[in-house]
Each structure stands twice: as C-alpha cells, then as structure tokens.
Amino acid sequence: MTENAYKSGFVSIIGRPNVGKSTLLNRILGEKIVAVSDKPQTTRNVIRGILSDESSQIVFVDTPGIHTARTRINRAMVDAAMSAVTGIDIMLLVVDATQRIEEPFIRDICAKSGAPVFLVLNKIDQVEPKEKLFSVIEGYSRLHDFPEIIPISAQSGSNVERLVNLLRERLPEGVPFFPEDILTDLPEKFICAELIREKVFRLTTREIPYGTAVVVDAFQERENGVVAITATIMVERDTHKGIIIGKQGSMLKKIGQQARGDIERLLGTRVYLELFVQVQERWTERTAMLRELGYE
Ligand SMILES: Nc1nc2c(ncn2[C@@H]2O[C@H](COP(=O)(O)OP(=O)(O)OP(=O)(O)O)[C@@H](O)[C@H]2O)c(=O)[nH]1
Ligand SMILES: [Mg+2]
C-alpha cells in the first residue's frame, strides 16, 4: 500500500434507539441532515452521509435503532437497520455509555457483522465520575475483540475527530463512490422532509410523533434565489391533526419556523415554507402508504 493512496468505503452506524447515532452523523458532517430527538425511533430510513477530503471519502450509513418491533412500520425500520449490518467496510456499533451493557444484543450484532466492529461509547459527557469509563470499556471488551473502542460525545464533539481518523486509517484503498461536493445522495426534498419531521418529534408528545410522516410536495427555486417549499404533515387521526395545528395554528407555526431555520442553514438560501396537515388513517400499517413514503 502506498503512503498516501486514496481511501474510500462504507461505514454503518448501528445501535439501539436513542444512543446518539444521528447526532454523531450530523457532528461528523458538520451539518444537520438527519433528524435528532430525545425520543427513541426518531430515524426511520437508512440515510447516507458523505464525508470527503483530498485523500478519502467515507460514506456513513445512519440507521434506525434496533429494537423489538411490534408495528408494521417499526418492523420495516428494523429491517432497514439490519440491511446495513453487512455489505460495509466498518461498523460503528454505538452504545450509550451511561446505560447497562446489553450482552446478548452486542454479541448478536458482532456475530452478524460482515466487517470489523468499532465500539463507540457515546454520551461520555454524562459519565460521572470519569473513572467509571474504565470499567465500562473493560465490560465491553470482554464481549468481543473490538479492533477499537472509542469513547466520544457526539453532542459536544469530543473525540469525534479521532474516531474519523481511525476510520480513515482502516479503510481500503479505493475511488470515491460519490461526487466530492455532496453531503448525501438523497434529494434535498427528502432532507427537508426529515428536518420538518424532526420538529414534530421535538415539539409533540406521546403517540403523535410516531403517527406522523412528512412529504415535500413542491421544492422550487425562484428567480430571486428564494426556495419555495410546500410540505404535507400526515397524521393518523383527526385529533392528531388538531394537535399538530394547535391553538389558532400556533403549533404548526412553531414547527414551520423552526424547520425553516434548519432548511435555510442547510441550503444557504432564504426559504418560504408552507405546511399542510392531512389525515391518512392507519398509514403506519398500510403497505401502499409505507412504500410511497419509502419506509418499506
Ligand atoms: N448528553 C449527551 N446526549 C447526547 C449525545 N449524543 C446524542 N445525545 C442525545 O441523545 C438523544 C438521541 O439522539 P439521536 O441522535 O436522535 O439518537 P439515535 O441513536 O439516532 O436514535 P434513533 O434514531 O431513535 O435510533 C438526543 O436527545 C440527543 O441530543 C451525547 O454525546 N451526550
Ligand atoms: Mg437516529
């Protein structure tokens, strides 16, 4: 291998819900392209985020959290996550360092992985006292011969650069898979829908976020450089529609304002965002709807 050969490869980000996988992807890219919330099962699709520099390209694959799925949509989410356990160059198995070690889960994922597994201990900012980290590392290292165990904080960014450097070292020589100036292979429309859905996840509670999907109906760049976006928030029930709209439209306004801020930052332009709310009964259990939304 030559000293400065170009390196490229696929790195999947796998783990339980809510451990910080999507936060890590956004942190690595330095841009927000995937939804993050304090609620489990925020991510619903496999989403690729691309990090390119002069000498490497790493294609990160963010996945839904792996959990015991009971509903149709959740089963589709777990299947999507499991599809990213193989066919990759390196797996980042992300765990929450403050939570107990789930031995059977860790062993099972490592056994199924088709690639070396780096263990990422996230949320170390919440580990107190810091010495506790040693016993956590020791506990995990007993379960599998991890080539790397990397404690990080995806939120603060602590040690994330080191993680990326370790990946670069380990990646095979290769050519870039994607143009070097794109952050994701997904259309901007999809990312915008994600950012709107994130606001619903953050601003609503109980079953509401889980019965919500967002579709961008129109995405149009106008002559004055402004991007005009029309999107529909789909909900499962009339009562949910009322909650999403809020008193005199206050909730919908809040969702729109916050989403517009994120979309403007991402696109680097001014954005007009118009939101509609539509009831689609039991869409989370309907094949046609799940397909249309890209969840199956
Ligand atoms: N304190 C702390 N919180 C974090 C850290 N990383 C992520 N979080 C929080 O953990 C929660 C879950 O983060 P996500 O990135 O959505 O987790 P995820 O693993 O993608 O979750 P799913 O998409 O549901 O599988 C959010 O509230 C984040 O702000 C961290 O390093 N420290
Ligand atoms: Mg996620």
PDB file of C-alpha atoms and ligand atoms in Angstrom, residues 16-23 35-43 63-65 122-123 125-126 153-155, ligand 1:
ATOM      1  CA  ARG A  16     -30.230   0.742  19.937  1.00  0.00           C
ATOM      2  CA  PRO A  17     -32.667   3.662  19.576  1.00  0.00           C
ATOM      3  CA  ASN A  18     -31.691   6.963  21.189  1.00  0.00           C
ATOM      4  CA  VAL A  19     -27.990   6.213  21.701  1.00  0.00           C
ATOM      5  CA  GLY A  20     -26.972   9.170  19.500  1.00  0.00           C
ATOM      6  CA  LYS A  21     -26.313   7.670  16.065  1.00  0.00           C
ATOM      7  CA  SER A  22     -27.871  10.518  14.121  1.00  0.00           C
ATOM      8  CA  THR A  23     -26.276  13.132  16.368  1.00  0.00           C
ATOM      9  CA  ALA A  35     -33.379  14.174  12.469  1.00  0.00           C
ATOM     10  CA  VAL A  36     -32.376  14.018  16.125  1.00  0.00           C
ATOM     11  CA  SER A  37     -34.699  13.998  19.119  1.00  0.00           C
ATOM     12  CA  ASP A  38     -34.858  12.814  22.694  1.00  0.00           C
ATOM     13  CA  LYS A  39     -37.461  10.232  21.685  1.00  0.00           C
ATOM     14  CA  PRO A  40     -36.499   6.721  20.573  1.00  0.00           C
ATOM     15  CA  GLN A  41     -37.163   5.647  16.973  1.00  0.00           C
ATOM     16  CA  THR A  42     -36.576   9.067  15.503  1.00  0.00           C
ATOM     17  CA  THR A  43     -34.734   7.725  12.451  1.00  0.00           C
ATOM     18  CA  THR A  63     -29.813   3.590  10.527  1.00  0.00           C
ATOM     19  CA  PRO A  64     -32.970   3.293  12.651  1.00  0.00           C
ATOM     20  CA  GLY A  65     -32.376   1.997  16.188  1.00  0.00           C
ATOM     21  CA  ASN A 122     -21.270   7.766  23.320  1.00  0.00           C
ATOM     22  CA  LYS A 123     -22.520  10.348  25.837  1.00  0.00           C
ATOM     23  CA  ASP A 125     -20.136  13.847  28.925  1.00  0.00           C
ATOM     24  CA  GLN A 126     -22.744  12.199  31.162  1.00  0.00           C
ATOM     25  CA  SER A 153     -19.511  12.734  22.981  1.00  0.00           C
ATOM     26  CA  ALA A 154     -21.419  13.200  19.730  1.00  0.00           C
ATOM     27  CA  GLN A 155     -23.129  16.181  21.284  1.00  0.00           C
TER      28      GLN A 155
HETATM   29  N1  LIG B   1     -25.568  14.125  26.756  1.00  0.00           N
HETATM   30  C1  LIG B   1     -25.485  13.665  25.512  1.00  0.00           C
HETATM   31  N2  LIG B   1     -26.609  13.493  24.783  1.00  0.00           N
HETATM   32  C2  LIG B   1     -26.475  13.048  23.525  1.00  0.00           C
HETATM   33  C3  LIG B   1     -25.215  12.754  22.944  1.00  0.00           C
HETATM   34  N3  LIG B   1     -25.421  12.314  21.686  1.00  0.00           N
HETATM   35  C4  LIG B   1     -26.762  12.336  21.488  1.00  0.00           C
HETATM   36  N4  LIG B   1     -27.401  12.780  22.583  1.00  0.00           N
HETATM   37  C5  LIG B   1     -28.865  12.935  22.772  1.00  0.00           C
HETATM   38  O1  LIG B   1     -29.474  11.682  22.705  1.00  0.00           O
HETATM   39  C6  LIG B   1     -30.779  11.783  22.122  1.00  0.00           C
HETATM   40  C7  LIG B   1     -30.916  10.817  20.961  1.00  0.00           C
HETATM   41  O2  LIG B   1     -30.080  11.244  19.891  1.00  0.00           O
HETATM   42  P1  LIG B   1     -30.270  10.699  18.399  1.00  0.00           P
HETATM   43  O3  LIG B   1     -29.066  11.115  17.645  1.00  0.00           O
HETATM   44  O4  LIG B   1     -31.602  11.064  17.861  1.00  0.00           O
HETATM   45  O5  LIG B   1     -30.225   9.114  18.675  1.00  0.00           O
HETATM   46  P2  LIG B   1     -30.349   7.922  17.614  1.00  0.00           P
HETATM   47  O6  LIG B   1     -29.450   6.839  18.074  1.00  0.00           O
HETATM   48  O7  LIG B   1     -30.144   8.416  16.234  1.00  0.00           O
HETATM   49  O8  LIG B   1     -31.864   7.482  17.849  1.00  0.00           O
HETATM   50  P3  LIG B   1     -32.879   6.724  16.827  1.00  0.00           P
HETATM   51  O9  LIG B   1     -32.888   7.476  15.545  1.00  0.00           O
HETATM   52  O10 LIG B   1     -34.178   6.797  17.538  1.00  0.00           O
HETATM   53  O11 LIG B   1     -32.380   5.330  16.698  1.00  0.00           O
HETATM   54  C8  LIG B   1     -30.951  13.240  21.727  1.00  0.00           C
HETATM   55  O12 LIG B   1     -31.669  13.900  22.736  1.00  0.00           O
HETATM   56  C9  LIG B   1     -29.512  13.750  21.645  1.00  0.00           C
HETATM   57  O13 LIG B   1     -29.403  15.128  21.889  1.00  0.00           O
HETATM   58  C10 LIG B   1     -24.039  12.971  23.741  1.00  0.00           C
HETATM   59  O14 LIG B   1     -22.899  12.776  23.331  1.00  0.00           O
HETATM   60  N5  LIG B   1     -24.247  13.423  25.011  1.00  0.00           N
END
